[in-house]
Short mmCIF file of C-alpha atoms in Angstrom, two decimals:
data_model
loop_
_atom_site.label_atom_id
_atom_site.label_comp_id
_atom_site.label_asym_id
_atom_site.label_seq_id
_atom_site.Cartn_x
_atom_site.Cartn_y
_atom_site.Cartn_z
CA UNK A 1 42.92 58.06 -61.77
CA UNK A 2 45.36 57.27 -58.97
CA UNK A 3 45.18 59.53 -55.92
CA UNK A 4 47.80 59.98 -53.23
CA UNK A 5 47.30 59.30 -49.54
CA UNK A 6 48.27 61.76 -46.80
CA UNK A 7 51.66 60.00 -46.72
CA UNK A 8 52.11 60.52 -50.46
CA UNK A 9 51.45 56.85 -51.22
CA UNK A 10 49.32 55.82 -54.22
CA UNK A 11 45.64 54.95 -53.74
CA UNK A 12 44.32 53.00 -56.71
CA UNK A 13 40.69 53.41 -57.80
CA UNK A 14 40.13 49.65 -57.60
CA UNK A 15 41.86 46.91 -55.61
CA UNK A 16 41.56 43.20 -56.20
CA UNK A 17 43.32 39.98 -55.19
CA UNK A 18 46.45 41.01 -57.07
CA UNK A 19 46.98 43.76 -54.46
CA UNK A 20 47.85 41.00 -51.99
CA UNK A 21 50.07 38.82 -54.20
CA UNK A 22 52.57 36.97 -52.04
CA UNK A 23 50.65 38.01 -48.94
CA UNK A 24 50.54 35.54 -46.04
CA UNK A 25 47.49 36.17 -43.79
CA UNK A 26 48.97 34.12 -40.95
CA UNK A 27 52.14 36.24 -40.91
CA UNK A 28 50.51 39.62 -41.55
CA UNK A 29 47.35 39.25 -39.52
CA UNK A 30 47.35 36.52 -36.90
CA UNK A 31 44.37 36.41 -34.58
CA UNK A 32 43.06 39.39 -32.65
CA UNK A 33 44.94 39.65 -29.36
CA UNK A 34 47.92 37.68 -30.67
CA UNK A 35 51.27 38.52 -32.24
CA UNK A 36 51.80 40.63 -34.34
CA UNK A 37 48.59 42.32 -33.11
CA UNK A 38 47.64 43.73 -36.52
CA UNK A 39 44.00 43.01 -35.72
CA UNK A 40 44.04 44.53 -32.24
CA UNK A 41 45.71 44.01 -28.89
CA UNK A 42 42.80 42.15 -27.26
CA UNK A 43 40.93 39.07 -28.57
CA UNK A 44 37.46 40.57 -28.14
CA UNK A 45 38.26 44.30 -28.57
CA UNK A 46 34.98 46.27 -28.30
CA UNK A 47 32.65 43.27 -28.44
CA UNK A 48 33.05 42.97 -24.67
CA UNK A 49 33.23 46.65 -23.73
CA UNK A 50 33.84 49.87 -25.67
CA UNK A 51 37.02 51.91 -25.61
CA UNK A 52 37.61 54.34 -22.75
CA UNK A 53 35.90 57.65 -23.49
CA UNK A 54 38.46 60.07 -22.09
CA UNK A 55 37.66 63.76 -22.61
CA UNK A 56 40.55 66.24 -22.46
CA UNK A 57 39.77 69.32 -20.37
CA UNK A 58 41.36 71.94 -18.19
CA UNK A 59 41.28 75.72 -18.12
CA UNK A 60 41.56 78.65 -15.77
CA UNK A 61 41.71 77.75 -12.11
CA UNK A 62 41.60 74.34 -10.49
CA UNK A 63 38.10 75.18 -9.21
CA UNK A 64 36.77 75.83 -12.74
CA UNK A 65 38.36 72.67 -14.14
CA UNK A 66 37.05 70.59 -11.24
CA UNK A 67 33.52 71.71 -12.13
CA UNK A 68 34.05 70.71 -15.79
CA UNK A 69 35.37 67.26 -14.75
CA UNK A 70 32.31 66.64 -12.61
CA UNK A 71 30.07 67.60 -15.54
CA UNK A 72 31.93 65.21 -17.84
CA UNK A 73 31.64 62.38 -15.33
CA UNK A 74 27.92 63.07 -14.93
CA UNK A 75 27.55 62.95 -18.73
CA UNK A 76 29.14 59.52 -18.91
CA UNK A 77 32.85 60.02 -19.56
CA UNK A 78 34.90 57.03 -18.42
CA UNK A 79 38.24 58.74 -17.83
CA UNK A 80 39.60 62.21 -17.17
CA UNK A 81 42.32 63.87 -19.22
CA UNK A 82 43.96 66.97 -17.77
CA UNK A 83 45.16 69.90 -19.85
CA UNK A 84 47.71 72.10 -18.07
CA UNK A 85 48.45 75.72 -18.86
CA UNK A 86 51.69 76.71 -20.55
CA UNK A 87 53.53 77.93 -17.41
CA UNK A 88 52.84 74.59 -15.69
CA UNK A 89 54.03 72.69 -18.77
CA UNK A 90 57.25 74.71 -18.75
CA UNK A 91 57.86 74.37 -15.00
CA UNK A 92 57.09 77.98 -14.03
CA UNK A 93 54.87 79.28 -11.23
CA UNK A 94 51.91 81.47 -12.10
CA UNK A 95 53.55 84.52 -10.51
CA UNK A 96 56.80 84.16 -12.47
CA UNK A 97 57.37 87.08 -14.87
CA UNK A 98 57.68 84.67 -17.80
CA UNK A 99 54.15 83.35 -17.07
CA UNK A 100 52.49 86.73 -17.55
CA UNK A 101 49.52 86.54 -19.89
CA UNK A 102 49.51 82.73 -20.12
CA UNK A 103 48.07 81.64 -16.77
CA UNK A 104 45.08 79.33 -17.24
CA UNK A 105 44.86 80.01 -20.98
CA UNK A 106 45.46 76.61 -22.64
CA UNK A 107 44.87 74.49 -19.55
CA UNK A 108 44.58 74.60 -15.80
CA UNK A 109 47.18 76.37 -13.65
CA UNK A 110 48.76 74.02 -11.10
CA UNK A 111 51.41 75.55 -8.85
CA UNK A 112 51.39 73.28 -5.80
CA UNK A 113 49.70 70.44 -3.97
CA UNK A 114 47.08 72.97 -2.86
CA UNK A 115 45.93 73.43 -6.47
CA UNK A 116 45.98 69.71 -7.19
CA UNK A 117 43.83 69.12 -4.11
CA UNK A 118 41.22 71.55 -5.45
CA UNK A 119 41.42 70.09 -8.96
CA UNK A 120 40.30 66.65 -7.76
CA UNK A 121 38.07 67.71 -4.88
CA UNK A 122 35.11 65.34 -4.61
CA UNK A 123 36.49 63.01 -7.30
CA UNK A 124 37.47 59.60 -5.85
CA UNK A 125 40.85 58.80 -7.36
CA UNK A 126 40.42 55.05 -6.89
CA UNK A 127 37.34 55.17 -9.13
CA UNK A 128 38.59 57.21 -12.12
CA UNK A 129 41.41 56.78 -14.58
CA UNK A 130 43.28 60.03 -15.15
CA UNK A 131 45.52 60.98 -18.05
CA UNK A 132 47.77 64.03 -17.71
CA UNK A 133 49.16 65.80 -20.76
CA UNK A 134 52.42 66.87 -19.16
CA UNK A 135 55.95 66.17 -20.30
CA UNK A 136 59.07 67.81 -18.89
CA UNK A 137 57.52 68.20 -15.38
CA UNK A 138 55.54 64.94 -15.61
CA UNK A 139 57.15 63.52 -12.47
CA UNK A 140 55.97 66.49 -10.41
CA UNK A 141 52.34 66.30 -11.51
CA UNK A 142 52.24 62.54 -10.96
CA UNK A 143 53.61 62.97 -7.44
CA UNK A 144 51.11 65.74 -6.68
CA UNK A 145 48.35 63.37 -7.83
CA UNK A 146 49.73 60.64 -5.56
CA UNK A 147 49.87 63.06 -2.61
CA UNK A 148 46.22 64.05 -3.12
CA UNK A 149 45.25 60.38 -3.37
CA UNK A 150 47.01 59.71 -0.07
CA UNK A 151 45.01 62.53 1.50
CA UNK A 152 41.86 60.80 0.22
CA UNK A 153 43.04 57.55 1.80
CA UNK A 154 43.63 55.95 -1.60
CA UNK A 155 46.74 53.79 -1.83
CA UNK A 156 49.07 54.30 -4.78
CA UNK A 157 48.53 50.67 -5.81
CA UNK A 158 44.93 51.60 -6.71
CA UNK A 159 45.77 54.55 -8.95
CA UNK A 160 45.29 54.12 -12.69
CA UNK A 161 46.08 56.54 -15.48
CA UNK A 162 48.81 57.89 -17.70
CA UNK A 163 51.35 60.69 -17.79
CA UNK A 164 52.40 61.74 -21.27
CA UNK A 165 56.05 62.13 -20.18
CA UNK A 166 57.31 62.11 -23.79
CA UNK A 167 59.98 64.78 -23.94
CA UNK A 168 61.64 63.72 -27.20
CA UNK A 169 58.67 64.83 -29.26
CA UNK A 170 58.93 68.21 -27.53
CA UNK A 171 62.31 68.75 -29.19
CA UNK A 172 60.82 67.66 -32.52
CA UNK A 173 57.43 69.32 -32.72
CA UNK A 174 56.03 71.02 -29.64
CA UNK A 175 58.66 72.96 -27.69
CA UNK A 176 57.60 72.55 -24.04
CA UNK A 177 60.94 71.12 -22.97
CA UNK A 178 62.91 72.20 -19.90
CA UNK A 179 66.08 70.13 -19.53
CA UNK A 180 68.57 68.84 -22.14
CA UNK A 181 67.92 65.37 -23.62
CA UNK A 182 70.38 63.49 -21.36
CA UNK A 183 68.88 64.55 -18.01
CA UNK A 184 65.39 64.31 -19.48
CA UNK A 185 65.92 60.65 -20.38
CA UNK A 186 67.44 60.00 -16.94
CA UNK A 187 64.31 61.50 -15.33
CA UNK A 188 62.09 59.26 -17.47
CA UNK A 189 64.04 56.18 -16.38
CA UNK A 190 63.61 57.28 -12.74
CA UNK A 191 59.86 57.56 -13.33
CA UNK A 192 59.77 54.02 -14.77
CA UNK A 193 61.55 52.68 -11.69
CA UNK A 194 59.47 54.67 -9.24
CA UNK A 195 56.15 53.60 -10.73
CA UNK A 196 57.15 49.95 -10.86
CA UNK A 197 57.84 50.11 -7.13
CA UNK A 198 55.18 52.57 -5.98
CA UNK A 199 52.34 52.99 -8.54
CA UNK A 200 52.30 49.67 -10.42
CA UNK A 201 49.09 50.21 -12.43
CA UNK A 202 50.17 53.58 -13.83
CA UNK A 203 51.11 54.00 -17.50
CA UNK A 204 54.48 55.68 -17.20
CA UNK A 205 54.67 57.25 -20.64
CA UNK A 206 52.42 58.03 -23.58
CA UNK A 207 54.74 58.20 -26.56
CA UNK A 208 53.11 60.79 -28.73
CA UNK A 209 52.77 61.16 -32.45
CA UNK A 210 49.75 63.44 -32.08
CA UNK A 211 51.78 66.62 -31.73
CA UNK A 212 53.97 65.69 -34.69
CA UNK A 213 50.83 65.28 -36.76
CA UNK A 214 49.56 68.65 -35.56
CA UNK A 215 52.88 70.13 -36.73
CA UNK A 216 52.33 68.63 -40.19
CA UNK A 217 53.64 65.05 -40.08
CA UNK A 218 52.12 62.56 -42.50
CA UNK A 219 50.67 59.30 -41.11
CA UNK A 220 53.85 57.41 -42.05
CA UNK A 221 56.04 60.08 -40.43
CA UNK A 222 53.81 60.14 -37.36
CA UNK A 223 54.23 56.46 -36.55
CA UNK A 224 57.86 56.25 -37.71
CA UNK A 225 59.12 59.06 -35.50
CA UNK A 226 56.89 58.06 -32.58
CA UNK A 227 58.09 54.46 -32.63
CA UNK A 228 61.70 55.64 -32.98
CA UNK A 229 61.21 57.70 -29.82
CA UNK A 230 59.73 54.64 -28.14
CA UNK A 231 62.81 52.62 -29.06
CA UNK A 232 65.00 55.33 -27.48
CA UNK A 233 63.01 55.19 -24.23
CA UNK A 234 63.26 51.41 -24.08
CA UNK A 235 67.01 51.55 -24.68
CA UNK A 236 67.35 54.16 -21.92
CA UNK A 237 65.47 52.04 -19.41
CA UNK A 238 67.41 48.89 -20.31
CA UNK A 239 70.71 50.80 -20.02
CA UNK A 240 69.57 51.94 -16.55
CA UNK A 241 69.41 48.30 -15.48
CA UNK A 242 65.73 47.50 -15.96
CA UNK A 243 64.49 44.29 -17.55
CA UNK A 244 62.36 45.08 -20.59
CA UNK A 245 59.40 43.05 -19.31
CA UNK A 246 59.47 45.00 -16.02
CA UNK A 247 58.36 48.25 -17.68
CA UNK A 248 57.28 47.63 -21.29
CA UNK A 249 53.73 46.47 -20.40
CA UNK A 250 53.07 49.96 -19.01
CA UNK A 251 54.19 51.84 -22.12
CA UNK A 252 51.42 53.46 -24.11
CA UNK A 253 51.16 55.61 -27.24
CA UNK A 254 49.14 58.60 -28.41
CA UNK A 255 48.14 59.19 -32.03
CA UNK A 256 45.96 61.53 -34.05
CA UNK A 257 42.99 60.44 -36.12
CA UNK A 258 42.37 62.39 -39.33
CA UNK A 259 39.38 62.47 -41.66
CA UNK A 260 41.10 60.09 -44.13
CA UNK A 261 39.56 56.94 -42.69
CA UNK A 262 41.25 54.26 -44.79
CA UNK A 263 44.83 55.44 -44.27
CA UNK A 264 44.24 56.10 -40.57
CA UNK A 265 42.99 52.55 -40.05
CA UNK A 266 46.01 51.26 -41.99
CA UNK A 267 48.34 53.46 -39.90
CA UNK A 268 47.10 52.08 -36.59
CA UNK A 269 47.33 48.48 -37.81
CA UNK A 270 50.85 49.02 -39.21
CA UNK A 271 52.03 50.67 -35.98
CA UNK A 272 50.93 47.68 -33.89
CA UNK A 273 52.71 45.26 -36.21
CA UNK A 274 55.99 47.23 -36.27
CA UNK A 275 56.11 47.70 -32.50
CA UNK A 276 55.41 44.02 -31.79
CA UNK A 277 58.30 42.97 -34.01
CA UNK A 278 60.70 45.58 -32.58
CA UNK A 279 59.98 44.53 -29.00
CA UNK A 280 60.31 40.84 -29.81
CA UNK A 281 63.28 40.92 -32.18
CA UNK A 282 65.39 43.84 -30.88
CA UNK A 283 64.65 43.74 -27.16
CA UNK A 284 63.78 40.08 -26.66
CA UNK A 285 60.59 40.83 -24.73
CA UNK A 286 58.89 37.67 -23.49
CA UNK A 287 55.72 39.01 -21.86
CA UNK A 288 53.00 39.31 -24.54
CA UNK A 289 51.91 42.59 -22.94
CA UNK A 290 55.36 44.01 -23.72
CA UNK A 291 54.65 43.47 -27.41
CA UNK A 292 51.29 45.24 -27.41
CA UNK A 293 51.09 48.77 -28.77
CA UNK A 294 48.25 50.19 -26.68
CA UNK A 295 47.28 53.71 -27.65
CA UNK A 296 45.04 56.68 -26.98
CA UNK A 297 43.67 58.68 -29.89
CA UNK A 298 42.56 62.27 -30.24
CA UNK A 299 40.69 63.57 -33.23
CA UNK A 300 42.66 66.02 -35.35
CA UNK A 301 42.65 69.49 -33.87
CA UNK A 302 44.67 70.74 -36.82
CA UNK A 303 41.79 69.87 -39.17
CA UNK A 304 39.22 71.92 -37.25
CA UNK A 305 38.22 75.20 -38.87
CA UNK A 306 37.10 78.52 -37.43
CA UNK A 307 34.97 78.99 -40.54
CA UNK A 308 31.53 77.33 -40.24
CA UNK A 309 32.60 75.66 -36.97
CA UNK A 310 29.53 73.41 -36.77
CA UNK A 311 30.96 71.46 -39.72
CA UNK A 312 33.65 70.29 -37.28
CA UNK A 313 30.99 68.07 -35.67
CA UNK A 314 31.00 66.04 -38.91
CA UNK A 315 34.80 66.00 -39.10
CA UNK A 316 35.12 64.82 -35.50
CA UNK A 317 32.56 62.04 -36.02
CA UNK A 318 34.48 60.77 -39.07
CA UNK A 319 37.81 61.00 -37.24
CA UNK A 320 36.39 59.21 -34.21
CA UNK A 321 35.08 56.45 -36.46
CA UNK A 322 38.55 56.03 -37.99
CA UNK A 323 40.09 55.66 -34.53
CA UNK A 324 37.54 53.04 -33.51
CA UNK A 325 37.91 51.07 -36.75
CA UNK A 326 41.68 51.22 -36.17
CA UNK A 327 41.39 49.67 -32.70
CA UNK A 328 42.17 52.48 -30.24
CA UNK A 329 42.10 51.79 -26.50
CA UNK A 330 40.81 55.24 -25.54
CA UNK A 331 39.54 58.25 -27.41
CA UNK A 332 39.12 62.00 -27.01
CA UNK A 333 36.81 63.70 -29.47
CA UNK A 334 37.46 67.41 -29.99
CA UNK A 335 34.71 69.96 -29.48
CA UNK A 336 33.51 71.72 -32.62
CA UNK A 337 34.43 75.19 -31.34
CA UNK A 338 38.06 74.49 -30.38
CA UNK A 339 39.41 76.31 -33.43
CA UNK A 340 37.90 79.48 -31.94
CA UNK A 341 38.42 79.22 -28.18
CA UNK A 342 38.02 76.90 -25.21
CA UNK A 343 35.06 74.50 -25.55
CA UNK A 344 31.78 75.53 -23.96
CA UNK A 345 29.89 73.10 -21.71
CA UNK A 346 27.51 72.31 -24.56
CA UNK A 347 30.21 71.67 -27.16
CA UNK A 348 32.16 69.45 -24.73
CA UNK A 349 29.01 67.43 -24.10
CA UNK A 350 28.36 67.08 -27.83
CA UNK A 351 31.91 65.81 -28.31
CA UNK A 352 31.31 63.11 -25.74
CA UNK A 353 27.93 62.26 -27.24
CA UNK A 354 29.71 61.65 -30.56
CA UNK A 355 31.66 58.81 -28.97
CA UNK A 356 28.55 57.44 -27.30
CA UNK A 357 26.72 57.32 -30.64
CA UNK A 358 29.64 55.43 -32.19
CA UNK A 359 29.71 52.96 -29.29
CA UNK A 360 26.02 52.36 -28.79
CA UNK A 361 24.15 53.26 -31.99
CA UNK A 362 26.43 51.80 -34.69
CA UNK A 363 27.51 48.23 -35.32
CA UNK A 364 31.26 48.88 -35.43
CA UNK A 365 31.59 47.37 -31.94
CA UNK A 366 29.92 44.13 -32.98
CA UNK A 367 33.01 42.53 -34.55
CA UNK A 368 36.77 42.76 -34.16
CA UNK A 369 38.80 44.52 -36.89
CA UNK A 370 35.97 45.02 -39.41
CA UNK A 371 38.38 45.80 -42.28
CA UNK A 372 40.50 42.65 -41.94
CA UNK A 373 41.09 41.10 -45.35
CA UNK A 374 39.97 44.21 -47.23
CA UNK A 375 42.10 44.48 -50.35
CA UNK A 376 42.56 48.22 -49.99
CA UNK A 377 43.15 48.35 -46.23
CA UNK A 378 45.57 45.43 -46.18
CA UNK A 379 47.53 46.92 -49.09
CA UNK A 380 47.56 50.35 -47.45
CA UNK A 381 48.66 48.81 -44.16
CA UNK A 382 51.62 47.23 -45.93
CA UNK A 383 52.41 50.47 -47.77
CA UNK A 384 52.33 52.62 -44.62
CA UNK A 385 54.42 50.03 -42.79
CA UNK A 386 57.05 50.04 -45.56
CA UNK A 387 57.21 53.86 -45.63
CA UNK A 388 57.45 54.07 -41.82
CA UNK A 389 60.19 51.44 -41.63
CA UNK A 390 62.24 53.36 -44.21
CA UNK A 391 62.02 56.52 -42.09
CA UNK A 392 62.91 54.56 -38.97
CA UNK A 393 65.96 53.18 -40.76
CA UNK A 394 67.09 56.73 -41.55
CA UNK A 395 66.75 57.66 -37.87
CA UNK A 396 68.86 54.64 -36.93
CA UNK A 397 71.47 55.55 -39.53
CA UNK A 398 71.87 58.91 -37.76
CA UNK A 399 72.45 57.13 -34.44
CA UNK A 400 68.92 56.90 -33.03
CA UNK A 401 66.17 59.33 -32.10
CA UNK A 402 68.25 61.74 -29.97
CA UNK A 403 71.05 62.07 -32.53
CA UNK A 404 68.50 62.47 -35.32
CA UNK A 405 66.83 65.25 -33.31
CA UNK A 406 70.19 66.97 -32.92
CA UNK A 407 70.63 66.77 -36.70
CA UNK A 408 67.15 68.26 -37.15
CA UNK A 409 66.06 65.26 -39.24
CA UNK A 410 62.54 64.68 -37.90
CA UNK A 411 61.77 68.39 -37.68
CA UNK A 412 62.90 69.01 -41.26
CA UNK A 413 60.91 66.06 -42.62
CA UNK A 414 57.76 67.21 -40.83
CA UNK A 415 58.18 70.82 -41.95
CA UNK A 416 58.56 69.73 -45.58
CA UNK A 417 55.33 67.78 -45.35
CA UNK A 418 53.55 70.68 -43.62
CA UNK A 419 54.64 72.98 -46.45
CA UNK A 420 53.26 70.53 -49.02
CA UNK A 421 49.90 70.47 -47.22
CA UNK A 422 49.81 74.28 -47.01
CA UNK A 423 50.55 74.60 -50.74
CA UNK A 424 47.81 72.11 -51.63
CA UNK A 425 45.33 73.94 -49.40
CA UNK A 426 46.23 77.36 -50.77
CA UNK A 427 45.77 76.13 -54.33
CA UNK A 428 42.50 74.35 -53.41
CA UNK A 429 43.97 71.07 -54.68
CA UNK A 430 43.25 69.90 -51.13
CA UNK A 431 39.62 70.78 -50.40
CA UNK A 432 38.82 72.14 -46.95
CA UNK A 433 35.07 72.68 -46.70
CA UNK A 434 34.23 76.22 -45.70
CA UNK A 435 37.81 77.44 -46.15
CA UNK A 436 38.74 77.13 -49.82
CA UNK A 437 35.42 75.77 -51.13
CA UNK A 438 31.78 76.09 -50.09
CA UNK A 439 32.42 79.30 -48.15
CA UNK A 440 29.75 81.59 -46.72
CA UNK A 441 29.63 85.24 -47.65
CA UNK A 442 29.27 86.08 -43.99
CA UNK A 443 30.03 83.88 -40.99
CA UNK A 444 27.37 83.50 -38.31
CA UNK A 445 28.29 85.05 -34.95
CA UNK A 446 29.50 82.68 -32.26
CA UNK A 447 30.12 83.49 -28.61
CA UNK A 448 33.12 81.48 -27.36
CA UNK A 449 34.17 80.71 -23.81
CA UNK A 450 36.92 83.02 -22.57
CA UNK A 451 39.25 82.68 -19.57
CA UNK A 452 38.99 85.50 -17.04
CA UNK A 453 42.36 87.31 -16.99
CA UNK A 454 41.84 87.95 -13.26
CA UNK A 455 42.89 84.38 -12.50
CA UNK A 456 46.55 85.38 -12.87
CA UNK A 457 46.24 87.68 -9.87
CA UNK A 458 44.23 85.03 -8.01
CA UNK A 459 46.94 82.43 -8.54
CA UNK A 460 49.62 84.91 -7.43
CA UNK A 461 47.64 85.56 -4.25
CA UNK A 462 47.33 81.84 -3.59
CA UNK A 463 51.09 81.45 -4.01
CA UNK A 464 51.82 84.33 -1.64
CA UNK A 465 49.54 82.75 0.97
CA UNK A 466 51.17 79.34 0.50
CA UNK A 467 54.68 80.73 0.94
CA UNK A 468 53.63 82.63 4.06
CA UNK A 469 52.00 79.59 5.69
CA UNK A 470 54.44 76.76 4.89
CA UNK A 471 57.55 75.67 6.79
CA UNK A 472 60.21 77.29 4.62
CA UNK A 473 62.99 75.42 6.39
CA UNK A 474 61.40 72.10 5.44
CA UNK A 475 61.04 73.25 1.85
CA UNK A 476 64.68 74.37 1.64
CA UNK A 477 65.94 71.12 3.16
CA UNK A 478 63.85 69.03 0.74
CA UNK A 479 65.08 71.02 -2.28
CA UNK A 480 68.68 70.53 -1.11
CA UNK A 481 68.11 66.76 -1.05
CA UNK A 482 66.59 66.96 -4.52
CA UNK A 483 69.66 68.76 -5.89
CA UNK A 484 71.90 66.16 -4.28
CA UNK A 485 69.98 63.29 -5.93
CA UNK A 486 70.02 65.08 -9.30
CA UNK A 487 73.79 65.54 -9.04
CA UNK A 488 74.29 61.85 -8.25
CA UNK A 489 72.49 58.71 -9.38
CA UNK A 490 69.72 58.32 -6.78
CA UNK A 491 66.12 58.30 -7.99
CA UNK A 492 65.02 61.95 -7.90
CA UNK A 493 61.31 61.21 -7.44
CA UNK A 494 61.64 60.38 -3.73
CA UNK A 495 63.17 63.74 -2.65
CA UNK A 496 60.93 65.45 -5.19
CA UNK A 497 57.86 64.01 -3.47
CA UNK A 498 59.15 65.17 -0.08
CA UNK A 499 59.60 68.70 -1.44
CA UNK A 500 56.10 68.78 -2.94
CA UNK A 501 54.61 67.41 0.28
CA UNK A 502 56.30 70.28 2.12
CA UNK A 503 54.42 72.58 -0.33
CA UNK A 504 57.31 73.47 -2.59
CA UNK A 505 55.91 74.83 -5.85
CA UNK A 506 56.23 73.39 -9.33
CA UNK A 507 58.48 76.29 -10.31
CA UNK A 508 60.74 75.89 -7.28
CA UNK A 509 61.25 72.17 -7.89
CA UNK A 510 61.95 72.71 -11.60
CA UNK A 511 64.34 75.55 -10.81
CA UNK A 512 66.26 73.30 -8.42
CA UNK A 513 66.70 70.80 -11.26
CA UNK A 514 67.61 73.57 -13.71
CA UNK A 515 70.45 74.54 -11.38
CA UNK A 516 71.91 71.04 -11.67
CA UNK A 517 70.93 69.91 -15.17
CA UNK A 518 70.69 73.21 -17.03
CA UNK A 519 68.02 74.18 -19.55
CA UNK A 520 67.80 73.02 -23.15
CA UNK A 521 68.55 75.67 -25.77
CA UNK A 522 67.77 74.58 -29.34
CA UNK A 523 70.23 75.31 -32.10
CA UNK A 524 69.38 76.60 -35.55
CA UNK A 525 72.34 74.84 -37.13
CA UNK A 526 69.96 72.93 -39.36
#
C-alpha cells in the first residue's frame, strides 16, 4: 500500500533500481563538498568534527539567562543561541504599555546596552559563537553585542555568530514584523554592507523555514518558500550595489527537523541542490562558498506534546538524527517539557546530551552522507526537489517573494496544509502517541519552570534608572542622526550604533525608525 509523505508525495512500499531510471549520479550527487552539494557542503562533514551543538535559551532577566548560558557551556554546548522576549522582538521597551504581561515570557528582555552587558557577563565573546533569534530589530541586537564585545576588548573582526534577520517569513508565518517590506529589505541590505566592513565573520541572515513549518508548512513548502525568500534577499543586495560573492558566503538558513526521517533527509539534500543551482545560474556566483546552503536545524517544537511529555525525548532524538543524516551545520534539540513551559535546567541538559549521544555514541559521524545512493532517499530527494521547484515557480509568477506575500500566496498554502494535518490528527489517521492513541487515563503531575512576573517591574526600574543617569542630549542628537540616515540613503547602522552607545533603548531606536518608515499593517484582502 502506497503511503503519502508529509508533502503529500507518494512513498512506495519497495524501491528498486527502476526508481532511479534516467538518473545520473554525477549530475545529481557529485562529491561531498562540491557542486551541487547534494551530499553536504564540506568534503569530510562530521568525520573531522561534529556539527555545532547550539542550544537555544533565554528567559526572564538578563541575569537569569546569563546563568543558563554558563550552565550550557559547562555541560559542553559549543554555541549559544539567544531567545528574546516578545517586546524585544517587536521593538518595544519593557515599560511600554503594549509590553505588559509579556516581559521575559518567551525569551530574555533586552532594553539597552546595560542588559546586553549583563547577558554576556563573564562569557568571552571571542571564544563563543552566538546566534540571535531576532528579526525586525536584528541590527540593534547585533550592535549591542558588538558594543559589549568592545567593552571586553574583543575586536569586531573576532566575533562569530548569526542574526536571524529574516523579516519576510515574519509576514508569512510568524508576525513579529515592525516596518513595511520595502524599508525592512533596505535595513537588511545595510546590515550586509555593515558586516562586510565591520564584522566580517558574522552570518548576516538566517533565512528561516522553521517558523513556516511550525505554522503548518510541508517539507516541500518549507524549502520552497524559504529559498524564494533567500532569492529576494540576494536580489535586494545586488540591487543595492553589492557583488554577490561579497555577501553570499555569509548567508545561512534555518530549517526544522521532523520525526519523518526519510523525507527530512531528502528535504535537506534537495534544498542544497536547488540553492547551488540558483546561485550559479541566476546570480552568476563564482565563489564556491556562495553556492553552499549552510543551515542550522531545530527539532520540531510543533510535534512536542503536553501529554506524556517524556515521550518527547524519543521524538527529539529521532528528529536530531534526521538533521544529522541530512547534513546540518548546527543543531538545537528541544527540551522534552517545552510544550508545557520553559525548559528546566535538567531538561535543557538532557536535550544537549541527546546531541552528544548522537555525535559520540553512534556511527553516523563515521561517513559522509550515509544515505547516498539509497533508492528511496534519492527518489524522495528528486520528488521533494520537483515539488519545491513548482512552488518556487508559482512565487516567481506572482512577481517574487514580496509580491507573493502581498497576494497571501505562501500564507494560504501553509494554512491549507496545516488544516489537512489537523484533520488527519483529529480523525486519528495521523497517529500522535499519547494524544489520539496510547493515551493515559490520568497524566502524571509535572512541575514546570515559570517566569517570575516581578521581572516586569524590575525591568521598568532599570529603565527609569538608565534614563535618569544617561546624557539625554547625546541620546536625542544620535536619534536625530538616525532619522536623517533613514530618510536618506546612508547606512543606518552607524548612527544606530552611536545611539545605542549613548544608552538609547531598543524601543526608542525602533520608534525613531517608525517615525520615518511607518509600521506594517497586514491586510485581510486574501
